[in-house]
Amino acid sequence: MNIVDKINKLKKEKNAVILAHNYQLPEIQDIADFVGDSLGLSIEASHTDAAMIVFCGVRFMAETAKILSPQKIVLLPDKNAGCPMADMIDAESLKSLQAKHPDAITVCYVNTSAEVKAHCDYSCTSANAVKIVQHILLNHKNKEIIFIPDKYLAQYVSAQVKRDFIFWEGYCPTHARILPDNILQAKKMYPKAKIIVHPECRPTVTSLADVVASTEGMSKYIKKSPETEFIIGTEIGIIHRIKKENPEKYFYPATEKAVCPNMKRITLEKVLWSLEDSTHEITVPPDIIKKAHLSIERMLQIV
Ligand code: 13P
Ligand code: SF4
């Protein structure tokens, strides 16, 4: 039996589902039951009937799945698959910031630990950040907004809703590798191509784009678009998915350097070992689950 057959056999025996983020290696995307962005994966995790979720992504995503389905076993095939941006803020530093702005509403990007989420009012993903903040502004017109931890996403959303936020100095090191010059060079080489970038990119990059979207938003836009060439400003793993969905279209990464080493930690072997030995189980203390659930649930209610 080859490794993929072994994974599929074990998956059935254990009533497991494999969820994979759009940045996963091609072979992981190909064996997954569901491939999506952070929002899609959260929704899938909350709806699945499976007893076990093998999460091919990074820790905060697996924690989000656990918060939404505490009765299920959630496994992360590599326990070191973290997110440097999520690690740029902890609960203690957030509490000190909140103490300085006691009436502010705190919005956290889903790229945060469960403990940090437990201290936030709303979670959001890149697919719905603008919508979540618009909802808050409608209901709490005069309140200050603390938006953590991604300063670039915060700046993007702040410009869209025309309101200043209190933000944190976090950022994604992978998206920060995409520079305005990369976009300009790519556009010179492929003048007809549409430029699509992720809101985790620097404002100097998002300002050059035709479209700013989450990874799922990119996939939807490309499927509908009559255009045939696209410059992609995000982690290059997504190109496998969009190429599969649009074999007749052409995709050019803004830079080949936009690779998230944490996303690439998950391999077929690790997925197999994870199913064989039920490793590495994600646990979140019940009091944190209860509080963090509230901020995620508020997001899901709005979208
Ligand atoms: P989305 O897939 O939600 O757009 O998020 C990108 C990301 O960097 C996840 O870590
Ligand atoms: Fe974190 Fe960036 Fe990797 Fe996403 S791409 S997991 S934000 S480091």
Coordinates of N, CA, C and O and ligand atoms in Angstrom, one line a residue, residues 21 23 37-38 60-61 109 111 126 175 198 200 214-215 263, ligand 1:
H21 N -5.0 24.0 4.9 CA -5.0 25.4 4.5 C -4.4 25.5 3.1 O -3.6 24.7 2.6
Y23 N -2.1 27.1 1.9 CA -0.6 27.3 1.8 C 0.1 25.9 2.0 O 1.3 25.9 2.0
D37 N -9.4 28.7 3.3 CA -8.8 29.8 4.1 C -9.1 29.7 5.5 O -9.9 28.7 5.9
S38 N -8.6 30.6 6.4 CA -8.8 30.4 7.8 C -10.3 30.4 8.1 O -10.8 29.6 9.0
F60 N -2.5 28.0 15.5 CA -3.7 28.8 15.9 C -4.9 28.3 15.2 O -6.0 28.4 15.7
M61 N -4.7 27.7 14.0 CA -5.9 27.2 13.2 C -6.4 25.9 13.9 O -7.6 25.7 14.0
Y109 N -7.3 39.3 15.0 CA -7.1 38.5 13.8 C -7.1 37.1 14.3 O -6.6 36.8 15.4
N111 N -5.3 34.9 13.6 CA -3.9 34.5 13.8 C -3.4 34.9 15.2 O -2.6 35.8 15.3
S126 N -9.0 37.4 7.4 CA -8.7 38.4 6.4 C -9.9 38.5 5.4 O -10.1 39.5 4.8
H175 N 4.6 37.4 4.2 CA 4.0 38.4 3.4 C 4.9 39.7 3.3 O 4.9 40.4 2.3
H198 N -2.7 39.7 -0.8 CA -3.3 39.4 0.5 C -3.2 40.7 1.3 O -2.2 41.4 1.3
E200 N -2.4 40.9 4.3 CA -1.2 40.8 5.2 C 0.0 41.5 4.6 O 1.0 41.7 5.2
S214 N -8.5 37.7 0.7 CA -8.0 36.5 1.5 C -7.7 35.4 0.5 O -8.1 35.6 -0.7
T215 N -7.2 34.3 0.9 CA -6.8 33.3 -0.1 C -8.1 32.7 -0.8 O -8.1 32.5 -1.9
M263 N 4.0 26.4 7.5 CA 3.0 25.7 6.7 C 3.6 24.5 6.0 O 3.0 23.5 5.8
Ligands
13P1 P1 -6.3 33.3 4.8 O1 -6.1 32.0 4.2 O2 -7.5 33.4 5.8 O3 -6.4 34.4 3.8 O4 -5.0 33.6 5.8 C1 -3.8 33.7 5.3 C2 -2.8 33.3 6.4 O5 -1.7 33.8 6.4 C3 -3.1 32.3 7.3 O6 -2.0 32.1 8.1

